Short mmCIF file of C-alpha atoms in Angstrom, two decimals:
data_model
loop_
_atom_site.label_atom_id
_atom_site.label_comp_id
_atom_site.label_asym_id
_atom_site.label_seq_id
_atom_site.Cartn_x
_atom_site.Cartn_y
_atom_site.Cartn_z
CA MET A 156 -29.07 -51.50 22.36
CA TYR A 157 -28.25 -50.58 18.77
CA SER A 158 -31.88 -53.48 17.46
CA VAL A 159 -33.87 -51.57 15.85
CA PRO A 160 -37.90 -53.25 18.43
CA VAL A 161 -40.48 -53.90 15.97
CA ALA A 162 -44.34 -54.12 17.80
CA GLY A 163 -43.66 -56.82 20.11
CA LEU A 164 -46.27 -59.70 19.98
CA CYS A 165 -47.42 -59.91 23.53
CA PRO A 166 -51.06 -57.47 24.13
CA GLN A 167 -50.60 -53.90 24.92
CA GLY A 168 -53.38 -53.34 27.81
CA SER A 169 -52.64 -54.60 31.55
CA TYR A 170 -53.35 -56.92 33.49
CA GLY A 171 -52.40 -58.51 29.79
CA ILE A 172 -55.01 -57.98 27.89
CA GLN A 173 -56.48 -56.50 24.91
CA ASP A 174 -57.53 -53.02 25.32
CA SER A 175 -59.72 -52.44 23.65
CA LEU A 176 -60.47 -48.70 24.02
CA ARG A 177 -57.07 -47.39 23.36
CA SER A 178 -55.82 -50.83 20.66
CA GLY A 179 -58.64 -51.31 19.08
CA PHE A 180 -59.53 -54.71 17.42
CA THR A 181 -57.39 -57.66 18.05
CA SER A 182 -56.10 -59.42 15.00
CA VAL A 183 -52.95 -60.74 13.43
CA LYS A 184 -52.47 -57.96 11.42
CA ASN A 185 -53.07 -55.53 13.99
CA GLU A 186 -50.13 -57.00 16.27
CA LEU A 187 -47.66 -56.97 13.42
CA LEU A 188 -48.02 -53.82 11.31
CA PRO A 189 -47.48 -50.32 13.37
CA SER A 190 -50.90 -48.25 13.42
CA HIS A 191 -49.33 -45.49 12.11
CA PRO A 192 -46.28 -44.78 9.20
CA LEU A 193 -44.26 -42.56 11.53
CA GLU A 194 -44.58 -44.45 14.14
CA LEU A 195 -41.32 -46.14 14.05
CA SER A 196 -38.85 -44.02 13.00
CA GLU A 197 -40.18 -41.57 15.68
CA LYS A 198 -39.43 -44.13 18.00
CA ASN A 199 -36.00 -45.15 17.00
CA PHE A 200 -35.45 -40.91 15.40
CA VAL A 201 -32.65 -39.91 17.77
CA LEU A 202 -31.10 -44.23 17.69
CA ASN A 203 -30.29 -43.64 13.78
CA GLN A 204 -28.99 -39.97 14.37
CA ASP A 205 -26.46 -40.84 16.41
CA LYS A 206 -25.80 -44.61 14.52
CA MET A 207 -25.01 -42.49 11.51
CA ASN A 208 -22.95 -39.61 13.16
CA PHE A 209 -21.50 -41.66 14.40
CA SER A 210 -20.28 -43.31 11.46
CA THR A 211 -19.71 -39.96 9.36
CA LEU A 212 -17.49 -39.50 13.12
CA ARG A 213 -15.27 -43.05 12.29
CA ASN A 214 -14.75 -42.25 8.41
CA ILE A 215 -13.70 -38.98 9.14
CA GLN A 216 -11.43 -39.18 12.56
CA GLY A 217 -11.27 -42.82 12.47
CA LEU A 218 -12.20 -45.75 15.72
CA HIS A 219 -10.90 -43.42 18.26
CA ALA A 220 -13.39 -39.99 18.12
CA PRO A 221 -16.45 -42.96 17.76
CA LEU A 222 -15.69 -44.88 20.29
CA LYS A 223 -14.96 -41.83 23.58
CA LEU A 224 -17.74 -40.40 22.48
CA GLN A 225 -20.39 -43.82 22.90
CA MET A 226 -17.81 -43.78 25.91
CA GLU A 227 -19.34 -40.40 27.89
CA TYR A 228 -22.87 -41.40 26.30
CA ARG A 229 -23.31 -44.90 28.62
CA ALA A 230 -21.49 -42.81 31.15
CA ALA A 231 -23.62 -40.26 30.89
CA ARG A 232 -26.66 -42.84 30.46
CA GLN A 233 -25.92 -43.96 33.45
CA ILE A 234 -27.22 -40.91 36.54
CA GLN A 235 -30.56 -40.57 37.13
CA ARG A 236 -33.24 -40.94 39.28
CA LEU A 237 -34.50 -44.36 40.38
CA PRO A 238 -35.83 -46.06 37.53
CA PHE A 239 -39.92 -45.13 37.67
CA LEU A 240 -39.05 -41.31 38.00
CA GLN A 241 -37.89 -39.10 35.71
CA SER A 242 -34.63 -37.09 34.82
CA SER A 243 -33.99 -34.47 32.97
CA ASN A 244 -31.15 -35.95 30.85
CA LEU A 245 -28.86 -33.25 31.42
CA ALA A 246 -25.44 -34.85 30.86
CA LEU A 247 -26.74 -37.09 27.46
CA ASP A 248 -29.03 -33.33 26.29
CA THR A 249 -25.03 -32.41 26.28
CA LEU A 250 -23.41 -34.19 24.50
CA ARG A 251 -25.69 -34.46 21.79
CA GLY A 252 -25.37 -31.13 21.89
CA SER A 253 -30.55 -30.72 22.02
CA ASP A 254 -29.49 -28.52 25.40
CA ASP A 255 -30.41 -25.80 22.98
CA THR A 256 -32.95 -27.06 20.60
CA ILE A 257 -36.35 -27.04 20.99
CA GLY A 258 -38.40 -29.46 18.70
CA PHE A 259 -41.26 -31.67 19.34
CA GLU A 260 -39.98 -34.03 22.10
CA ASP A 261 -39.96 -31.12 24.49
CA ILE A 262 -43.21 -29.30 23.76
CA LEU A 263 -45.69 -32.86 22.92
CA GLY A 264 -46.59 -35.15 25.13
CA ASP A 265 -43.79 -34.38 28.31
CA PRO A 266 -42.52 -37.06 30.38
CA ALA A 267 -43.04 -35.60 32.94
CA GLN A 268 -46.57 -34.36 32.37
CA SER A 269 -47.94 -38.06 31.72
CA GLU A 270 -50.56 -39.35 33.55
CA MET A 271 -49.76 -42.88 33.65
CA MET A 272 -46.36 -44.13 36.07
CA GLY A 273 -44.33 -47.08 36.29
CA GLU A 274 -44.81 -49.36 39.66
CA PRO A 275 -41.99 -49.15 42.08
CA HIS A 276 -41.08 -52.16 42.82
CA MET A 277 -41.11 -53.78 39.68
CA MET A 278 -39.49 -50.83 37.88
CA VAL A 279 -36.15 -51.17 40.16
CA GLU A 280 -36.34 -55.31 40.18
CA TYR A 281 -36.29 -55.20 36.45
CA LYS A 282 -33.10 -52.77 36.49
CA LEU A 283 -31.74 -54.86 38.60
CA GLY A 284 -32.50 -57.95 36.31
CA LEU A 285 -33.70 -59.75 39.73
CA LEU A 286 -37.01 -59.90 37.99
CA MET B 157 -54.51 -61.09 41.56
CA ALA B 158 -53.16 -58.49 38.41
CA THR B 159 -50.99 -58.93 37.09
CA LEU B 160 -48.17 -55.70 37.01
CA ALA B 161 -45.68 -54.11 34.11
CA VAL B 162 -43.14 -52.54 33.85
CA ARG B 163 -43.49 -49.29 31.58
CA ARG B 164 -40.71 -48.22 29.35
CA ALA B 165 -39.21 -44.71 29.12
CA PRO B 166 -42.35 -42.31 27.69
CA LEU B 167 -40.83 -40.45 25.39
CA GLY B 168 -41.44 -37.13 24.02
CA GLY B 169 -43.63 -35.97 20.79
CA PHE B 170 -45.43 -37.68 18.77
CA SER B 171 -47.89 -39.99 20.37
CA PHE B 172 -49.33 -43.08 18.78
CA GLU B 173 -52.02 -44.28 20.82
CA ASN B 174 -54.47 -43.56 19.67
CA CYS B 175 -54.20 -43.77 15.55
CA LYS B 176 -55.98 -47.49 15.26
CA ARG B 177 -58.67 -47.00 17.38
CA ASN B 178 -58.26 -43.42 15.28
CA SER B 179 -59.23 -45.57 11.76
CA ILE B 180 -61.35 -47.69 13.59
CA LEU B 181 -63.81 -45.06 14.47
CA GLU B 182 -63.27 -42.83 10.89
CA SER B 183 -64.49 -46.92 9.15
CA GLU B 184 -67.25 -47.17 11.39
CA ALA B 185 -68.25 -43.86 10.38
CA ASN B 186 -68.23 -43.40 6.86
CA LYS B 187 -70.54 -46.29 7.21
CA VAL B 188 -73.30 -45.03 8.60
CA GLY B 189 -72.88 -41.90 6.20
CA PHE B 190 -70.39 -39.56 8.62
CA SER B 191 -67.47 -37.73 8.15
CA VAL B 192 -64.79 -37.34 10.32
CA PRO B 193 -63.96 -33.12 11.49
CA THR B 194 -61.60 -32.09 9.46
CA ALA B 195 -58.42 -29.38 10.63
CA ARG B 196 -58.89 -26.07 9.42
CA LYS B 197 -56.08 -25.14 6.26
CA THR B 198 -55.96 -22.46 5.10
CA GLY B 199 -56.12 -22.47 1.20
CA THR B 200 -54.11 -20.12 0.80
CA THR B 201 -52.44 -17.74 -1.48
CA ILE B 202 -48.42 -16.63 -0.41
CA CYS B 203 -45.89 -15.02 -2.83
CA GLY B 204 -42.60 -13.86 -2.06
CA VAL B 205 -39.65 -11.76 -4.38
CA VAL B 206 -37.13 -9.77 -4.33
CA PHE B 207 -36.06 -6.45 -5.30
CA LYS B 208 -33.67 -4.34 -5.61
CA ASP B 209 -32.90 -3.68 -1.65
CA GLY B 210 -34.71 -6.64 -0.01
CA ILE B 211 -37.35 -9.35 0.16
CA VAL B 212 -42.20 -8.11 -0.86
CA LEU B 213 -43.48 -11.08 1.24
CA GLY B 214 -47.51 -10.80 0.19
CA ALA B 215 -50.40 -13.51 1.54
CA ASP B 216 -54.36 -12.96 1.10
CA THR B 217 -56.17 -13.37 5.03
CA ARG B 218 -58.40 -16.81 4.81
CA ALA B 219 -58.84 -19.66 7.04
CA THR B 220 -60.75 -22.16 5.85
CA GLU B 221 -62.42 -25.14 7.54
CA GLY B 222 -63.86 -26.69 4.36
CA MET B 223 -66.22 -25.32 2.81
CA VAL B 224 -67.17 -23.01 5.12
CA VAL B 225 -64.84 -19.51 5.88
CA ALA B 226 -63.08 -20.13 9.36
CA ASP B 227 -61.21 -16.83 9.77
CA LYS B 228 -62.16 -13.87 7.53
CA ASN B 229 -58.79 -11.81 9.01
CA CYS B 230 -55.78 -14.51 9.94
CA SER B 231 -52.63 -13.46 9.38
CA LYS B 232 -50.22 -15.55 7.91
CA ILE B 233 -47.46 -14.19 7.40
CA HIS B 234 -45.51 -15.33 10.52
CA TYR B 235 -41.77 -14.55 12.65
CA ILE B 236 -39.40 -15.64 12.38
CA SER B 237 -36.08 -13.66 13.38
CA PRO B 238 -35.40 -9.96 12.98
CA ASN B 239 -34.68 -9.69 9.59
CA ILE B 240 -36.34 -12.79 8.69
CA TYR B 241 -40.33 -13.32 7.51
CA CYS B 242 -41.65 -16.60 6.67
CA CYS B 243 -44.88 -17.61 5.13
CA GLY B 244 -47.97 -20.38 6.08
CA ALA B 245 -49.82 -22.36 4.50
CA GLY B 246 -51.78 -25.92 4.39
CA THR B 247 -52.94 -27.31 7.62
CA ALA B 248 -53.09 -24.05 9.84
CA ALA B 249 -52.08 -25.03 13.14
CA ASP B 250 -48.62 -26.94 11.83
CA THR B 251 -47.21 -23.32 10.11
CA GLU B 252 -47.77 -21.91 13.23
CA MET B 253 -46.44 -24.32 14.95
CA THR B 254 -43.28 -24.61 12.54
CA THR B 255 -43.59 -21.54 12.79
CA GLN B 256 -42.87 -20.86 16.26
CA ILE B 257 -40.53 -23.93 16.79
CA ILE B 258 -38.00 -22.64 13.95
CA SER B 259 -38.11 -18.75 15.32
CA SER B 260 -37.31 -20.32 19.19
CA ASN B 261 -34.64 -22.78 17.71
CA LEU B 262 -32.82 -19.78 15.84
CA GLU B 263 -33.12 -17.34 18.93
CA LEU B 264 -30.68 -19.91 20.67
CA HIS B 265 -28.58 -20.94 17.23
CA ALA B 266 -27.58 -17.39 17.63
CA LEU B 267 -27.28 -16.51 21.07
CA SER B 268 -24.63 -19.46 20.23
CA THR B 269 -23.02 -18.06 17.40
CA GLY B 270 -23.22 -15.01 18.79
CA ARG B 271 -23.94 -13.72 15.09
CA GLN B 272 -27.75 -12.50 13.12
CA PRO B 273 -28.87 -15.41 11.83
CA ARG B 274 -29.14 -16.33 8.63
CA VAL B 275 -32.06 -16.62 5.85
CA ALA B 276 -30.28 -20.79 4.43
CA THR B 277 -30.38 -21.68 8.18
CA ALA B 278 -33.89 -21.43 8.58
CA ASN B 279 -34.45 -23.36 5.52
CA ARG B 280 -32.27 -25.97 6.52
CA MET B 281 -33.54 -26.01 10.36
CA LEU B 282 -36.87 -26.28 8.74
CA LYS B 283 -36.75 -28.75 5.24
CA GLN B 284 -34.97 -30.46 8.24
CA MET B 285 -37.45 -30.86 10.93
CA LEU B 286 -39.91 -31.86 7.38
CA PHE B 287 -38.34 -34.45 5.98
CA ARG B 288 -38.06 -36.45 9.20
CA TYR B 289 -41.64 -36.12 9.25
CA GLN B 290 -42.54 -37.45 6.32
CA GLY B 291 -45.14 -34.97 4.41
CA TYR B 292 -47.47 -35.89 7.85
CA ILE B 293 -46.65 -32.34 9.01
CA GLY B 294 -48.70 -30.97 6.03
CA ALA B 295 -47.26 -27.24 6.19
CA ALA B 296 -45.87 -25.21 2.36
CA LEU B 297 -44.26 -22.41 3.51
CA VAL B 298 -42.95 -19.14 1.46
CA LEU B 299 -39.40 -18.19 3.50
CA GLY B 300 -37.57 -14.85 3.26
CA GLY B 301 -35.45 -12.15 4.64
CA VAL B 302 -32.47 -10.15 4.31
CA ASP B 303 -28.81 -11.33 6.06
CA CYS B 304 -25.50 -10.41 5.78
CA ASN B 305 -24.87 -12.00 2.00
CA GLY B 306 -28.07 -10.12 0.96
CA PRO B 307 -32.05 -10.68 0.19
CA HIS B 308 -33.03 -14.84 -0.19
CA LEU B 309 -36.29 -16.57 -0.55
CA TYR B 310 -37.03 -20.05 -0.32
CA SER B 311 -39.81 -22.54 -0.32
CA ILE B 312 -40.71 -24.83 1.12
CA TYR B 313 -43.03 -27.76 0.23
CA PRO B 314 -44.56 -30.35 2.99
CA HIS B 315 -42.11 -33.53 2.69
CA GLY B 316 -39.68 -31.00 2.75
CA SER B 317 -38.33 -30.43 -0.80
CA THR B 318 -37.03 -26.39 -1.05
CA ASP B 319 -36.26 -24.11 -4.14
CA LYS B 320 -34.32 -21.22 -4.35
CA LEU B 321 -35.94 -18.84 -6.71
CA PRO B 322 -36.58 -14.44 -7.53
CA TYR B 323 -40.09 -15.47 -6.88
CA VAL B 324 -42.21 -18.54 -5.50
CA THR B 325 -45.84 -18.65 -4.93
CA MET B 326 -47.47 -21.72 -2.67
CA GLY B 327 -50.86 -22.65 -2.12
CA SER B 328 -53.99 -23.52 -3.77
CA GLY B 329 -54.00 -19.14 -5.45
CA SER B 330 -50.66 -19.95 -6.82
CA LEU B 331 -51.83 -20.49 -9.67
CA ALA B 332 -52.84 -16.59 -9.95
CA ALA B 333 -50.84 -15.34 -8.69
CA MET B 334 -47.48 -17.09 -10.29
CA ALA B 335 -49.09 -16.21 -13.97
CA VAL B 336 -48.66 -12.84 -12.69
CA PHE B 337 -44.94 -12.82 -11.71
CA GLU B 338 -44.08 -13.95 -14.72
CA ASP B 339 -46.18 -12.07 -17.29
CA ARG B 340 -44.32 -8.76 -15.16
CA TYR B 341 -41.78 -9.82 -12.51
CA LYS B 342 -38.41 -7.76 -13.94
CA THR B 343 -34.21 -8.32 -12.68
CA GLY B 344 -34.29 -5.14 -9.91
CA MET B 345 -37.45 -3.25 -9.12
CA GLU B 346 -37.90 -1.25 -7.11
CA GLU B 347 -40.19 -1.52 -3.01
CA GLU B 348 -43.50 0.36 -5.25
CA GLU B 349 -42.93 -1.54 -8.09
CA ALA B 350 -42.14 -4.66 -5.92
CA LYS B 351 -45.51 -4.59 -3.89
CA GLN B 352 -47.33 -3.37 -6.37
CA LEU B 353 -46.71 -6.27 -8.06
CA VAL B 354 -47.57 -8.95 -4.91
CA ARG B 355 -50.12 -7.18 -3.79
CA ASP B 356 -51.75 -7.31 -7.73
CA ALA B 357 -50.33 -11.48 -6.97
CA ILE B 358 -52.61 -11.99 -3.63
CA ALA B 359 -55.24 -10.47 -5.36
CA ALA B 360 -55.70 -12.49 -8.27
CA GLY B 361 -54.62 -16.05 -5.91
CA ILE B 362 -57.87 -13.89 -3.68
CA PHE B 363 -60.38 -12.94 -6.71
CA ASN B 364 -60.31 -16.13 -8.48
CA ASP B 365 -59.17 -19.00 -5.61
CA LEU B 366 -62.16 -20.04 -3.56
CA GLY B 367 -60.02 -21.35 -0.76
CA SER B 368 -58.53 -16.84 -1.06
CA GLY B 369 -59.96 -13.74 0.22
CA SER B 370 -60.12 -10.96 2.31
CA ASN B 371 -57.36 -8.77 3.14
CA ILE B 372 -53.75 -8.48 1.84
CA ASP B 373 -51.30 -8.26 4.59
CA LEU B 374 -47.73 -7.29 2.73
CA CYS B 375 -44.85 -7.37 5.17
CA VAL B 376 -41.27 -5.42 3.68
CA ILE B 377 -38.08 -6.17 4.45
CA THR B 378 -34.96 -4.87 3.70
CA LYS B 379 -30.98 -4.84 4.85
CA GLY B 380 -31.12 -3.11 8.87
CA ASN B 381 -35.94 -2.31 8.38
CA VAL B 382 -39.22 -4.71 7.90
CA ASP B 383 -42.04 -2.73 7.61
CA TYR B 384 -45.57 -4.69 8.36
CA ILE B 385 -48.32 -4.19 6.53
CA ARG B 386 -51.17 -5.63 7.72
CA PRO B 387 -53.88 -5.19 6.09
CA HIS B 388 -51.99 -2.46 2.41
CA ASP B 389 -55.40 -3.64 0.52
CA GLU B 390 -59.02 -4.49 2.17
CA ALA B 391 -59.91 -6.05 -1.19
CA ASN B 392 -63.22 -7.39 0.37
CA LYS B 393 -64.76 -4.84 2.68
CA LYS B 394 -68.04 -6.91 3.86
CA GLY B 395 -71.36 -4.66 3.43
CA VAL B 396 -72.66 -1.82 5.70
CA ARG B 397 -75.77 -3.76 7.93
CA HIS B 398 -78.41 -1.44 8.38
CA GLY B 399 -78.53 0.78 11.49
CA GLU B 400 -75.42 0.69 11.23
CA LEU B 401 -73.35 3.92 10.65
CA GLU B 402 -69.76 4.37 9.51
CA GLY B 403 -68.76 0.83 12.34
CA VAL B 404 -69.60 2.64 14.40
CA GLN B 405 -72.77 -0.07 15.70
CA LEU B 406 -77.00 2.28 16.14
CA THR B 407 -79.46 -0.08 18.16
CA GLY B 408 -81.90 -2.19 15.94
CA ASP B 409 -84.72 -0.51 15.38
CA TYR B 410 -88.37 -1.88 16.77
CA ARG B 411 -90.26 1.06 16.38
CA TYR B 412 -92.71 1.06 14.11
CA LYS B 413 -93.99 4.34 12.01
CA ARG B 414 -97.28 6.18 14.01
CA GLY B 415 -99.65 5.38 11.52
CA THR B 416 -98.93 1.69 10.06
CA THR B 417 -101.24 0.14 12.03
CA ALA B 418 -104.93 1.05 11.39
CA VAL B 419 -106.67 2.91 14.03
CA LEU B 420 -110.21 1.41 14.04
CA SER B 421 -111.81 3.40 17.59
CA LYS B 422 -109.92 5.15 20.18
CA VAL B 423 -111.26 6.12 24.08
CA VAL B 424 -109.75 8.04 26.87
CA ASN B 425 -110.08 7.52 30.35
CA PRO B 426 -108.56 9.98 32.71
CA LEU B 427 -107.77 8.35 36.08
CA ASP B 428 -108.09 11.40 38.68
CA LEU B 429 -105.69 10.89 40.86
CA GLU B 430 -104.35 12.68 44.11
CA LEU B 431 -101.00 14.26 44.75
CA LEU B 432 -100.37 12.91 48.29
CA GLU B 433 -95.86 13.15 49.07
CA GLU B 434 -92.82 14.27 47.33
CA THR B 435 -89.92 13.29 48.60
CA VAL B 436 -86.59 13.71 46.88
CA GLN B 437 -83.82 11.63 48.02
CA THR B 438 -80.29 12.60 46.30
CA MET B 439 -77.97 8.44 45.49
CA ASP B 440 -74.43 9.22 47.52
CA THR B 441 -72.14 9.90 44.43
CA SER B 442 -69.49 10.66 45.93
#
């Protein structure tokens, strides 16, 4: 859960082959480095922020505080719709305090408006661990 | 049979999908000799000064797109909250969106705390957002306002550093404006004196910097009152077009005087017409 993922080594297009239109021609250098310096830091921003907040909380209040909060986070993360549908994450937002802030993640690239959807059967099987 | 893939839940915010493609396109275009279109900047002069009762913010009104003026009268002083205003230099879209986001966040914060927002709060929000994006959001801001602790003035750089000072300038014309400030700034000025100082600083930027021009906008913020003066001074008026009288457009006149073309000979043939019938049909103008 807390590992920081790097760009995968497998081709990113559909059908498992290189999508030249979107990601350019293949080369090892392309795959290893992210396409933009901000890409990695943005992908992991919420994760890193939570990590920082929990460690500060642990230093101030002791181990019990982050443990209790993380339990609540796990509970809130389980309140979701079916895996291929977009859920509002309201409980999670309230816990994090981001229910009364607006950032670029609310304005640009709204997941509710995204043009692609995961294949329902595959997503459910993946979630249940049957894949 | 095509393979199906499992998709991770998409996050909102900036999408970097096209970055690789864009950099490849750019290098290909540069090889052939084209250049990629640039974003519209506000190559600007903005400044702010603290006077006895509050803050005076000033800005020019030119937006440039490379070597061309994109907007002759754009508004660079943005609203953050009723007692806080912010001038923006750099990429026009970035300053616009950033100030709007911070304005919304401050409003939500004020509703949540039940108090008037403070300038330091806006400053902290802006610097944390700009640092998160490591300077890729090109917004250089002058933030000023009056709150319960008095008047405050901050300058915020695109990478996220801020300075709290009694007088600040930003933008491509900042050196010209700063020269005027360094010469004539005094603590505890009166309002008229401060307005004149800011007007002169922006005028210095307008006349000495290519990226700044057109009019001078001012915003005077005091405790409980904001004066948004746009334009305060039309330093560069456009000329009057031939056929335009005090701004009222006369239609272009293409008729020439009699005698412009010399007449060689003249023949008049009267036509004999017989009047048969005359009817009048009224229009229904009810």
